[in-house]
Tab-separated table of C-alpha atoms and ligand atoms in Angstrom:
chain	number	residue	atom	x	y	z
A	5	MET	CA	0.000	0.000	0.000
A	6	LYS	CA	1.322	3.409	-0.842
A	7	THR	CA	0.903	6.831	0.696
A	8	THR	CA	-2.482	8.367	-0.005
A	9	GLU	CA	-3.408	12.043	-0.054
A	10	TYR	CA	-6.528	13.947	0.907
A	11	ARG	CA	-6.948	17.639	0.131
A	12	ASN	CA	-9.061	20.530	1.239
A	13	ASN	CA	-8.664	24.101	0.034
A	14	GLU	CA	-5.812	24.829	2.428
A	15	ILE	CA	-3.815	21.660	3.044
A	16	THR	CA	-2.993	18.225	1.688
A	17	ILE	CA	-3.017	15.459	4.278
A	18	SER	CA	-0.871	12.429	3.506
A	19	TYR	CA	-1.141	9.026	5.133
A	20	CYS	CA	1.510	6.309	4.994
A	21	PRO	CA	-0.044	2.974	6.074
A	22	PHE	CA	3.369	1.308	6.564
A	23	LYS	CA	4.202	3.728	9.364
A	24	CYS	CA	0.814	3.640	11.118
A	25	THR	CA	0.903	1.830	14.460
A	26	GLN	CA	-2.906	1.767	14.771
A	27	SER	CA	-2.747	3.794	17.963
A	28	ASP	CA	-6.175	5.289	17.140
A	29	VAL	CA	-5.139	8.662	18.551
A	30	CYS	CA	-6.489	10.360	15.436
A	31	THR	CA	-9.783	8.460	15.262
A	32	GLU	CA	-10.478	8.909	18.966
A	33	GLU	CA	-9.616	12.587	19.169
A	34	LEU	CA	-10.884	13.928	15.828
A	35	SER	CA	-13.472	11.484	14.557
A	36	ASN	CA	-15.105	13.997	12.213
A	37	VAL	CA	-11.991	13.738	10.069
A	38	PHE	CA	-10.433	10.352	10.866
A	39	GLN	CA	-13.013	7.571	10.702
A	40	ASN	CA	-12.234	3.871	10.929
A	41	SER	CA	-15.434	2.642	9.366
A	42	VAL	CA	-15.716	4.935	6.349
A	43	ILE	CA	-13.995	4.922	2.960
A	44	PRO	CA	-12.134	7.124	2.371
A	45	TRP	CA	-11.238	7.137	6.048
A	46	ILE	CA	-9.937	10.718	6.078
A	47	ASP	CA	-12.369	13.561	5.401
A	48	PRO	CA	-10.241	16.701	4.955
A	49	ASN	CA	-13.367	18.868	5.203
A	50	GLY	CA	-14.568	17.343	8.470
A	51	SER	CA	-13.051	20.023	10.699
A	52	SER	CA	-11.067	23.238	10.531
A	53	THR	CA	-7.624	23.132	8.975
A	54	GLU	CA	-6.078	24.262	12.253
A	55	SER	CA	-7.738	21.391	14.156
A	56	ILE	CA	-6.562	18.900	11.555
A	57	ILE	CA	-2.985	20.178	11.733
A	58	LYS	CA	-3.046	20.056	15.526
A	59	GLN	CA	-4.233	16.439	15.379
A	60	ILE	CA	-1.696	15.390	12.755
A	61	LYS	CA	1.080	16.698	14.992
A	62	LYS	CA	-0.066	14.223	17.656
A	63	CYS	CA	0.329	11.172	15.398
A	64	PRO	CA	2.944	9.096	17.254
A	65	SER	CA	4.236	7.205	14.217
A	66	GLY	CA	4.602	9.964	11.653
A	67	ALA	CA	2.111	8.178	9.379
A	68	LEU	CA	0.109	11.392	9.067
A	69	MET	CA	1.690	14.453	7.538
A	70	TYR	CA	0.414	17.643	5.947
A	71	LYS	CA	1.444	20.295	3.487
A	72	ARG	CA	-0.052	23.754	3.477
A	73	HIS	CA	-1.039	25.067	0.050
A	74	LYS	CA	0.401	28.384	-1.034
A	75	LYS	CA	-2.067	31.204	-0.686
A	76	GLU	CA	-3.384	32.567	-3.973
A	77	MET	CA	-2.382	36.145	-4.582
A	78	ALA	CA	-5.295	38.568	-4.914
A	79	TYR	CA	-4.914	41.368	-7.478
B	2	SF4	S1	-2.612	8.668	15.048
B	2	SF4	FE1	-1.144	8.053	13.453
B	2	SF4	S2	-0.415	6.059	14.148
B	2	SF4	FE2	-2.308	6.466	15.245
B	2	SF4	S3	-3.944	5.503	13.999
B	2	SF4	FE3	-3.776	7.670	13.379
B	2	SF4	S4	-2.370	7.586	11.634
B	2	SF4	FE4	-2.096	5.664	12.705
């Protein structure tokens, strides 16, 4: 299985299943985004970007990562 990506307007969340230790920290603490019983299991629009980033930083294995998108310039 390879790394999968999930995007909202502000960030891309990536998930590497090889690294995941199934600690369930993400699914227990932010279940609107990380859901065991749903495919796809990550809903990047399930909570605010800041909440998602905060949760990703708690992933003990490093399986979850994120990249912020560059802001569009307004003219
Ligand atoms: S917090 Fe990280 S290690 Fe734990 S289940 Fe979620 S992705 Fe896997």
